[in-house]
PDB file of C-alpha atoms in Angstrom:
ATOM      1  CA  UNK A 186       0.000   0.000   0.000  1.00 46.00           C
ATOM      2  CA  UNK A 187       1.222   3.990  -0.707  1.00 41.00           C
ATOM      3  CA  UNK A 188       3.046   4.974   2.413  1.00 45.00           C
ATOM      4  CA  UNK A 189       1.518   8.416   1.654  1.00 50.00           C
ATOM      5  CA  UNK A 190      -2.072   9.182   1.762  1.00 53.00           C
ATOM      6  CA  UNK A 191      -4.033  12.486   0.990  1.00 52.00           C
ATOM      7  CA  UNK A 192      -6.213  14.077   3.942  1.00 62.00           C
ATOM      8  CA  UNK A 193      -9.255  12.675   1.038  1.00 73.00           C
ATOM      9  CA  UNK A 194      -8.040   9.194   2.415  1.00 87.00           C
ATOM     10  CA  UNK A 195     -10.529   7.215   4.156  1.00 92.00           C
ATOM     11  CA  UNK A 196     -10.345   3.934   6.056  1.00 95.00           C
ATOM     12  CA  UNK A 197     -13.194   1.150   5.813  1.00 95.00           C
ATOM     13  CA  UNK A 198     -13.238  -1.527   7.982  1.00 97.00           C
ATOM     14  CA  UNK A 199     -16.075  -4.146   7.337  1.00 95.00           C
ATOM     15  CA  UNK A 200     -17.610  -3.816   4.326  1.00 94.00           C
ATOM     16  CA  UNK A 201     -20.910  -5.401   4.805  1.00 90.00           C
ATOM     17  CA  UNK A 202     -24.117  -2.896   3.977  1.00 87.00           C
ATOM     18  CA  UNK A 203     -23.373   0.060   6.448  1.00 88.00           C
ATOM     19  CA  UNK A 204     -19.751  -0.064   5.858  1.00 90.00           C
ATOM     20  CA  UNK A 205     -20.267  -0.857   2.097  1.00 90.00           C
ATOM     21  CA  UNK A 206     -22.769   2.466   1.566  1.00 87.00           C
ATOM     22  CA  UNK A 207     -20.347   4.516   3.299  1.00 89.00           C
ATOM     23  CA  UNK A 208     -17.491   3.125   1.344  1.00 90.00           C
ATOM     24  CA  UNK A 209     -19.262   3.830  -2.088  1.00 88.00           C
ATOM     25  CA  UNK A 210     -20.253   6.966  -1.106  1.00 83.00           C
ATOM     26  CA  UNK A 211     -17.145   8.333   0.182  1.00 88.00           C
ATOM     27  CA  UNK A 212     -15.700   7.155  -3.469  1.00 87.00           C
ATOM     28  CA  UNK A 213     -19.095   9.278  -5.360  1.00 81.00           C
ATOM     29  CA  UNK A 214     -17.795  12.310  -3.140  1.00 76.00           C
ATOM     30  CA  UNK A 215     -13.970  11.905  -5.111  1.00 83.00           C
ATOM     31  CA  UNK A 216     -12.573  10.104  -1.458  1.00 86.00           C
ATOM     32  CA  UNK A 217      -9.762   7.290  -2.109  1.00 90.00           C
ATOM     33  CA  UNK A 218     -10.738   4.406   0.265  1.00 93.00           C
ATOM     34  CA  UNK A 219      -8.980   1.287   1.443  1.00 95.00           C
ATOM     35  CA  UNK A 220     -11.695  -1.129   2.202  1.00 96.00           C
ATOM     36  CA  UNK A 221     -10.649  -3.847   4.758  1.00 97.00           C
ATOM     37  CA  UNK A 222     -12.715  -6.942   4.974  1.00 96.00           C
ATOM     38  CA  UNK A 223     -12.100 -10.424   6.812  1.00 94.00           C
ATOM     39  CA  UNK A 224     -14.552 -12.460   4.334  1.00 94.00           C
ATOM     40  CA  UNK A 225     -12.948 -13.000   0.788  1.00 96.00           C
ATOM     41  CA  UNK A 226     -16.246 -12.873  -0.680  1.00 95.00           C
ATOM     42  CA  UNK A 227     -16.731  -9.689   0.150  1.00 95.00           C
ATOM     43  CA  UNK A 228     -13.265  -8.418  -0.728  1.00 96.00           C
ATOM     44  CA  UNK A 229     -13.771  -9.875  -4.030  1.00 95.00           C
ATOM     45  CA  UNK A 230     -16.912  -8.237  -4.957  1.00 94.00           C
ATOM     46  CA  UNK A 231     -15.676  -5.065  -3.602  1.00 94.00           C
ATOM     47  CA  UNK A 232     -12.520  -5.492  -6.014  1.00 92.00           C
ATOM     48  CA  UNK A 233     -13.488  -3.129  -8.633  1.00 90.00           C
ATOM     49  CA  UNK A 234     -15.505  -0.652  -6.816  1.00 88.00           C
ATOM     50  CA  UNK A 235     -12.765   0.254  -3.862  1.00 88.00           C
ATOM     51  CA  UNK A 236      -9.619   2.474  -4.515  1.00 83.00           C
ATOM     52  CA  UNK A 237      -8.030  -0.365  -2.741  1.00 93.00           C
ATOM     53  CA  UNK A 238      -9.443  -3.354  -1.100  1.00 96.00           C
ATOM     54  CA  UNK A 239      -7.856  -6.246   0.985  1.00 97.00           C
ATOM     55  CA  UNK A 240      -9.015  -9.518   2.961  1.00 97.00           C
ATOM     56  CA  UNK A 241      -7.351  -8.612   6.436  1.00 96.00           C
ATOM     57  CA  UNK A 242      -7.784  -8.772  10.148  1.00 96.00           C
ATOM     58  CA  UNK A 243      -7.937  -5.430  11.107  1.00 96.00           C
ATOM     59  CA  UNK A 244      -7.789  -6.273  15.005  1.00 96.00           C
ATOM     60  CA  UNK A 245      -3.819  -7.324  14.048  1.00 96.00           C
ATOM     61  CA  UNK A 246      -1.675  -4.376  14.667  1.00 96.00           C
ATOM     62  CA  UNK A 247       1.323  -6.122  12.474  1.00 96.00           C
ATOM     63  CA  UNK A 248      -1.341  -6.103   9.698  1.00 96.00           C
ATOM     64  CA  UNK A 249      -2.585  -2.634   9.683  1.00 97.00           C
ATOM     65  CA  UNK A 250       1.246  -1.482   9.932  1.00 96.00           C
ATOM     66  CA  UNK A 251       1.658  -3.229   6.643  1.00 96.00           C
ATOM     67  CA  UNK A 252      -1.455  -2.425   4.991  1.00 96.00           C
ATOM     68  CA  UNK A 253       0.048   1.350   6.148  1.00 95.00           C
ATOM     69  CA  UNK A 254      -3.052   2.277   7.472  1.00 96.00           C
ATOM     70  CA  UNK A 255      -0.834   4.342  10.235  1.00 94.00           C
ATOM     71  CA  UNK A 256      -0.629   6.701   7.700  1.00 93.00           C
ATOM     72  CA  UNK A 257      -4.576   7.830   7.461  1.00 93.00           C
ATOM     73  CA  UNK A 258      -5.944  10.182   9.391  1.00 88.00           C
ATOM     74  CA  UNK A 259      -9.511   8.989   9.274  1.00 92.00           C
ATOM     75  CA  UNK A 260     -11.224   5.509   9.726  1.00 94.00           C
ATOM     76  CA  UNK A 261     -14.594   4.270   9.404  1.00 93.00           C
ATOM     77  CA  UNK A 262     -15.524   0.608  10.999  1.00 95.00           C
ATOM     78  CA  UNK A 263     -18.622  -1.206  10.162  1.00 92.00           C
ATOM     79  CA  UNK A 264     -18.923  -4.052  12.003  1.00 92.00           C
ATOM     80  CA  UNK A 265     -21.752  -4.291  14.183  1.00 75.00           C
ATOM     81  CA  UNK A 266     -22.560  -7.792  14.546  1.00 79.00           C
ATOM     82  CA  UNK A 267     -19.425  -9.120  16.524  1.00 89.00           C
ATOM     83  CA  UNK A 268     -19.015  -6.596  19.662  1.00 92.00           C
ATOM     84  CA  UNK A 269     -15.652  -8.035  20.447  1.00 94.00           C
ATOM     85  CA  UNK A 270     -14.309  -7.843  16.608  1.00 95.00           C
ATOM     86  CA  UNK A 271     -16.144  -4.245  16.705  1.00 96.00           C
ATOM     87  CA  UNK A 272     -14.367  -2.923  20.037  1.00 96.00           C
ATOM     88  CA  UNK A 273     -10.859  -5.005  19.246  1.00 97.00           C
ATOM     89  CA  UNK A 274     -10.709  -3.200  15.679  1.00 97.00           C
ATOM     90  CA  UNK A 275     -11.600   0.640  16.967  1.00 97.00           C
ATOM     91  CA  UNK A 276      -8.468   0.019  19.414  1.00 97.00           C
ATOM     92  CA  UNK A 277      -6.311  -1.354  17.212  1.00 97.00           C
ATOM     93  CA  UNK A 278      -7.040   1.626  14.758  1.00 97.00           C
ATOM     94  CA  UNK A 279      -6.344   3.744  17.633  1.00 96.00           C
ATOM     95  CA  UNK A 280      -2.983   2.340  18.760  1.00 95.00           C
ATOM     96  CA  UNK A 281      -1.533   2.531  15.112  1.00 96.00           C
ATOM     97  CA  UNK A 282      -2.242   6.057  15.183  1.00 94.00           C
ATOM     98  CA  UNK A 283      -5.577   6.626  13.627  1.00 94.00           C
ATOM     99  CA  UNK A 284      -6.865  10.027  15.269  1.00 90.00           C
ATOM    100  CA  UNK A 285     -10.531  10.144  13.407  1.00 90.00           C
ATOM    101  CA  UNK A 286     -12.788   6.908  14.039  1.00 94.00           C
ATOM    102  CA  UNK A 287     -15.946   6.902  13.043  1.00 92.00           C
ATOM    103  CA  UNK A 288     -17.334   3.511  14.650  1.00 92.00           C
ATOM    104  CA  UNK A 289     -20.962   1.512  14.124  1.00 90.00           C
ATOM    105  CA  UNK A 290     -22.610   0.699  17.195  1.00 91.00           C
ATOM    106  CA  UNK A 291     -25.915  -1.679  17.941  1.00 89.00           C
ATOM    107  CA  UNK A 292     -26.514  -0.112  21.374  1.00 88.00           C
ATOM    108  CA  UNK A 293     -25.973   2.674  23.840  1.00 88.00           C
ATOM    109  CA  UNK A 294     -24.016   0.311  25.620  1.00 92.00           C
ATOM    110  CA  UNK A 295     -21.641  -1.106  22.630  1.00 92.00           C
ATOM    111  CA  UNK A 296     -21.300   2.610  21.986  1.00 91.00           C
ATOM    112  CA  UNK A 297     -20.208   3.500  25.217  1.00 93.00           C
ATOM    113  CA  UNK A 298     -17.618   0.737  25.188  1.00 95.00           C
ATOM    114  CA  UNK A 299     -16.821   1.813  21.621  1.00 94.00           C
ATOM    115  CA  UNK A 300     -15.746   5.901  22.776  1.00 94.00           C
ATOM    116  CA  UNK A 301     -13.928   4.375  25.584  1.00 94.00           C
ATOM    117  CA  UNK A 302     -11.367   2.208  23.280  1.00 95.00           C
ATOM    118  CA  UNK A 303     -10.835   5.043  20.769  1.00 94.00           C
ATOM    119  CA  UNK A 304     -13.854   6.105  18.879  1.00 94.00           C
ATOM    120  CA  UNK A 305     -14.060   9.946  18.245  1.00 90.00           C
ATOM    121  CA  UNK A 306     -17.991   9.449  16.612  1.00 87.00           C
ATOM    122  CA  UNK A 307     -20.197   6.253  17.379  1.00 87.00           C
ATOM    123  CA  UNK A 308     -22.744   6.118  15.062  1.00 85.00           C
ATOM    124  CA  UNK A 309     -26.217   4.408  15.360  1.00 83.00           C
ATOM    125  CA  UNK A 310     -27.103   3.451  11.936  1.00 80.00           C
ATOM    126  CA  UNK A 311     -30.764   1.947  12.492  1.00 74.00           C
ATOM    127  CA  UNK A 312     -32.047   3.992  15.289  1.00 69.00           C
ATOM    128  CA  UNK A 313     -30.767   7.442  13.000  1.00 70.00           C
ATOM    129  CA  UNK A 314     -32.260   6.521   9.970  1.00 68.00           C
ATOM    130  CA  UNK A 315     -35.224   6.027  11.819  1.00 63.00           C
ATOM    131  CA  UNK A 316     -35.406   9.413  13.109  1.00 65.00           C
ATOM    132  CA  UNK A 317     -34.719  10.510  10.012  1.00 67.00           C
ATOM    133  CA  UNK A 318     -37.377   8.777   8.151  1.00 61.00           C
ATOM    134  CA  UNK A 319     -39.922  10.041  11.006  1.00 64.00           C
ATOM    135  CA  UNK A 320     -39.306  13.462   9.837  1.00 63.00           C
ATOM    136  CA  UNK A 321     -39.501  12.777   6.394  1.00 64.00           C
ATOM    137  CA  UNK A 322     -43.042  11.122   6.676  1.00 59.00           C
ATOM    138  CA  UNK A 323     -43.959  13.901   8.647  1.00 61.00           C
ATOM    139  CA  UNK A 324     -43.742  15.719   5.980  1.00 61.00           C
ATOM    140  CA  UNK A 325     -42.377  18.882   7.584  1.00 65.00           C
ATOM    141  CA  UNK A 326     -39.005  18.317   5.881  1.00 77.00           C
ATOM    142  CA  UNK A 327     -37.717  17.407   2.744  1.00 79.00           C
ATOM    143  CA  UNK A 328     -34.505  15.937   4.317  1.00 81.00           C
ATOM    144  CA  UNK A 329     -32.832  16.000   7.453  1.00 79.00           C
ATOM    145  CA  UNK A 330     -29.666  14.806   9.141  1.00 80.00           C
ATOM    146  CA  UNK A 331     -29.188  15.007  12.929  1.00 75.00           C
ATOM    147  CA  UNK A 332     -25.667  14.811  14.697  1.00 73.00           C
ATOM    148  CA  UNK A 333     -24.714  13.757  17.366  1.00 63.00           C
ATOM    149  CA  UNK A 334     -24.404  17.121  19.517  1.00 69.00           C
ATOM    150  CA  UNK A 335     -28.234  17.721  19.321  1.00 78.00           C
ATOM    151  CA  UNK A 336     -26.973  20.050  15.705  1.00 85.00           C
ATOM    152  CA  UNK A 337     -29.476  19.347  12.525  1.00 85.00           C
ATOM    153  CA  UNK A 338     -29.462  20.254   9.387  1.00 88.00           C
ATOM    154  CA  UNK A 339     -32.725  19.968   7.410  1.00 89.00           C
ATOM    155  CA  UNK A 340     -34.027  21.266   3.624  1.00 89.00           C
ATOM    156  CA  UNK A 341     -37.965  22.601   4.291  1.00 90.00           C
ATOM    157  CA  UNK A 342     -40.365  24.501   2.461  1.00 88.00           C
ATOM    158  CA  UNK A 343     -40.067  28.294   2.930  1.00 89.00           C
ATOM    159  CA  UNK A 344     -43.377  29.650   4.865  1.00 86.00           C
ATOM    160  CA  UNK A 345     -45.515  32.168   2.937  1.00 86.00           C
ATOM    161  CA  UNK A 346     -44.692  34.622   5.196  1.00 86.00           C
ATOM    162  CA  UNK A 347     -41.449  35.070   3.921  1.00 88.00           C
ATOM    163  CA  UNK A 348     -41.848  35.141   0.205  1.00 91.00           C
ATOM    164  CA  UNK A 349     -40.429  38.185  -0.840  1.00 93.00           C
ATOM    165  CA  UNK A 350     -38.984  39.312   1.815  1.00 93.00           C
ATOM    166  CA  UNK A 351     -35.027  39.634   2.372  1.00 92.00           C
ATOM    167  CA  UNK A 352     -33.461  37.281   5.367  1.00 92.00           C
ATOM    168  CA  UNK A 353     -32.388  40.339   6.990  1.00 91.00           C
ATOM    169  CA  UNK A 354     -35.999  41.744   6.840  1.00 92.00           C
ATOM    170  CA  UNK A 355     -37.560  37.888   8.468  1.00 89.00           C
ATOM    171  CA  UNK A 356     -35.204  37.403  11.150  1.00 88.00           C
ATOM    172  CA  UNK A 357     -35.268  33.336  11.334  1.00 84.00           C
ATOM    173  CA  UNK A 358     -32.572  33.813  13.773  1.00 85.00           C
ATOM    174  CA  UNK A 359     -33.947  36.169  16.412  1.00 87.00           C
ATOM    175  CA  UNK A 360     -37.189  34.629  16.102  1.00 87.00           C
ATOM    176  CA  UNK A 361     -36.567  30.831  15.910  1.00 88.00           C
ATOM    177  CA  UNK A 362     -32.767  30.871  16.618  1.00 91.00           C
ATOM    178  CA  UNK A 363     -31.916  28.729  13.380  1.00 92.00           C
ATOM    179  CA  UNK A 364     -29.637  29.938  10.247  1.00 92.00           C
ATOM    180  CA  UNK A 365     -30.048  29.774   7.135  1.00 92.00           C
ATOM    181  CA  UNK A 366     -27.787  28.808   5.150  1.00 92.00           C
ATOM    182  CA  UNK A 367     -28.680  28.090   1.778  1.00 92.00           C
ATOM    183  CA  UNK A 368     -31.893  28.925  -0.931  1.00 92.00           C
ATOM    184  CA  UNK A 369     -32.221  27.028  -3.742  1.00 90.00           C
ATOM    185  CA  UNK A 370     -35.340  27.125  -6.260  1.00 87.00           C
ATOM    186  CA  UNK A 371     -36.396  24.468  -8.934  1.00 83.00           C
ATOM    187  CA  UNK A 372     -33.861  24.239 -12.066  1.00 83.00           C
ATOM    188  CA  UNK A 373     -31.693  27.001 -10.293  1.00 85.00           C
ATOM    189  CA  UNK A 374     -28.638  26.773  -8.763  1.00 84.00           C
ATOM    190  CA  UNK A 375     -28.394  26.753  -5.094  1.00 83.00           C
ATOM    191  CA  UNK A 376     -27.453  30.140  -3.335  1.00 87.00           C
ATOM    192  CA  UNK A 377     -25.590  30.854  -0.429  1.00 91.00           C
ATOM    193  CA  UNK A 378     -27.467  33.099   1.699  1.00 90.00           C
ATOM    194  CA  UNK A 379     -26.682  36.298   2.806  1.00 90.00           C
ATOM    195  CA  UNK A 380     -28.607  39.447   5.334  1.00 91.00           C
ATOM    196  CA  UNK A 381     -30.056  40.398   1.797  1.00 92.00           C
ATOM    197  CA  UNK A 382     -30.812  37.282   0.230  1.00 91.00           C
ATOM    198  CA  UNK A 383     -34.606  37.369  -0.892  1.00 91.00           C
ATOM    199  CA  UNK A 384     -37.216  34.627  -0.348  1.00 92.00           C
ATOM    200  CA  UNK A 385     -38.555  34.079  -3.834  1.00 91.00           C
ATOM    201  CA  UNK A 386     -42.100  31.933  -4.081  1.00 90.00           C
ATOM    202  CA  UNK A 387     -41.488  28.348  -4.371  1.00 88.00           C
ATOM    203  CA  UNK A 388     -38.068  27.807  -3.043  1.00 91.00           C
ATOM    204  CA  UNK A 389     -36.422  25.999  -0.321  1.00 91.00           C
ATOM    205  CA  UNK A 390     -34.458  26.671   2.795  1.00 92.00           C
ATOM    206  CA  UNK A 391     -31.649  24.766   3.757  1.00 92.00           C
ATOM    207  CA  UNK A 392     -31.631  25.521   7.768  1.00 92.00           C
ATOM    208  CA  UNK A 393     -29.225  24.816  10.717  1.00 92.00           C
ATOM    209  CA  UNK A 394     -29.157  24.761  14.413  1.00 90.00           C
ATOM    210  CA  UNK A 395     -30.568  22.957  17.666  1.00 89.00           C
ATOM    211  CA  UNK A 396     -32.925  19.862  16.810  1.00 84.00           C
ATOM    212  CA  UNK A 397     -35.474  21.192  18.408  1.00 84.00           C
ATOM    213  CA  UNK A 398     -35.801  24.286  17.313  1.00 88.00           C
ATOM    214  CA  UNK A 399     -35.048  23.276  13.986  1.00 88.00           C
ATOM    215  CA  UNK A 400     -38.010  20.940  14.138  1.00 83.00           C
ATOM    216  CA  UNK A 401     -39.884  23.588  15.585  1.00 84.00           C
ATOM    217  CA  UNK A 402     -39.411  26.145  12.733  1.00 85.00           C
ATOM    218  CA  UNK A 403     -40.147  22.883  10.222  1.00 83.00           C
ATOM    219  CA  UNK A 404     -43.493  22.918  11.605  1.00 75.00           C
ATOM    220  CA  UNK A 405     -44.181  26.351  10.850  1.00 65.00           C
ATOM    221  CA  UNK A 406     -42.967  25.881   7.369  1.00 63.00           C
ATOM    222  CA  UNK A 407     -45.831  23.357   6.675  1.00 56.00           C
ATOM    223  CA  UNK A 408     -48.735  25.329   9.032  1.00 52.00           C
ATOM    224  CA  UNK A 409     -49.031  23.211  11.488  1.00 49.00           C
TER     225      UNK A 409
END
């Protein structure tokens, strides 16, 4: 493996489907990823898809060495099903040098366990996309991601009330303490916004800040 890696560089460890959709779209972003699997089947139908991808045991600190995984800054692992093959791999990462691991977890407690041994983000793939899908048949947003600091990030309709008005003039963030940060309109291309940026009919708001209050403001967007 290239002893040097860029900071675009990603680590995959366990490339079964949450570790596999990450993978593939890290790649679809323009990331190079080393996928790291311990079942040659999956290795070999991850062959063509993977910058690089090997059939390893990534809890073997000889092994990683090697592979030079030492040399990335960032690491995702995937594994969920096998706590102790989860847990053993986040601390190997983490003794090799690996300052960025992003690590899958199947409970609060596997999580817990997880942060402990090196991981800098546990991630709860079922119980997020969950969440996510709540608000989406909701229908107050379009989309919507939620991290883990009680921060979202959601796409909603803008409310009547501010058609035509300029953000400056509507004053999302005195009145409902979220930011804007983006309007984009059908077959346009998405704008930045600024203290003069006007609302025009139709469009959407890309909007950040606390969960709640994002969630909140969503539900204003719709009328409820």
């Amino acid at each position: 493996m290239a002893d040097n890696h860029s900071d675009d560089s990603v680590v995959v460890v366990g490339l079964g489907r949450f570790g596999g959709s990450v993978a593939e779209s890290l790649i679809n972003l323009g990331h190079e990823v080393l996928g790291i699997d311990s079942d040659p089947r999956i290795v070999q139908d991850w062959s063509d898809r993977l910058t690089h991808v090997v059939e390893a045991d990534a809890t073997d600190t000889d092994t990683l060495r090697q592979l030079g995984v030492q040399d990335f800054s960032r690491a995702v692992v995937g594994i969920g099903t096998n706590l102790e093959t989860s847990v053993l791999t986040v601390l190997t990462l983490s003794e090799v040098g690996v300052s960025e691991i992003w690590a899958k977890a199947t409970s609060v407690k596997h999580g817990q366990i997880l942060s402990r041994v090196g991981a800098r983000h546990v991630v709860f793939p079922e119980s997020e996309m969950g969440s996510r899908v709540a608000h989406l048949i909701t229908g107050r947003m379009l989309d919507y991601i939620e991290f883990d600091d009680g921060f979202a990030i959601a796409k909603v309709r803008a409310p009547q009330e501010a058609v035509g008005k300029s953000l400056a003039e509507i004053g999302l963030r005195s009145r409902w303490d979220v930011t804007v940060v983006g309007v984009k309109l059908r077959g346009e291309d998405f704008t930045y916004a600024k203290p003069e940026t006007v609302v025009p009919e139709g469009c959407l708001l890309i909007v950040a800040g606390n969960t709640s209050k994002v969630e909140r403001f969503a539900g204003v967007t719709r009328g409820d």
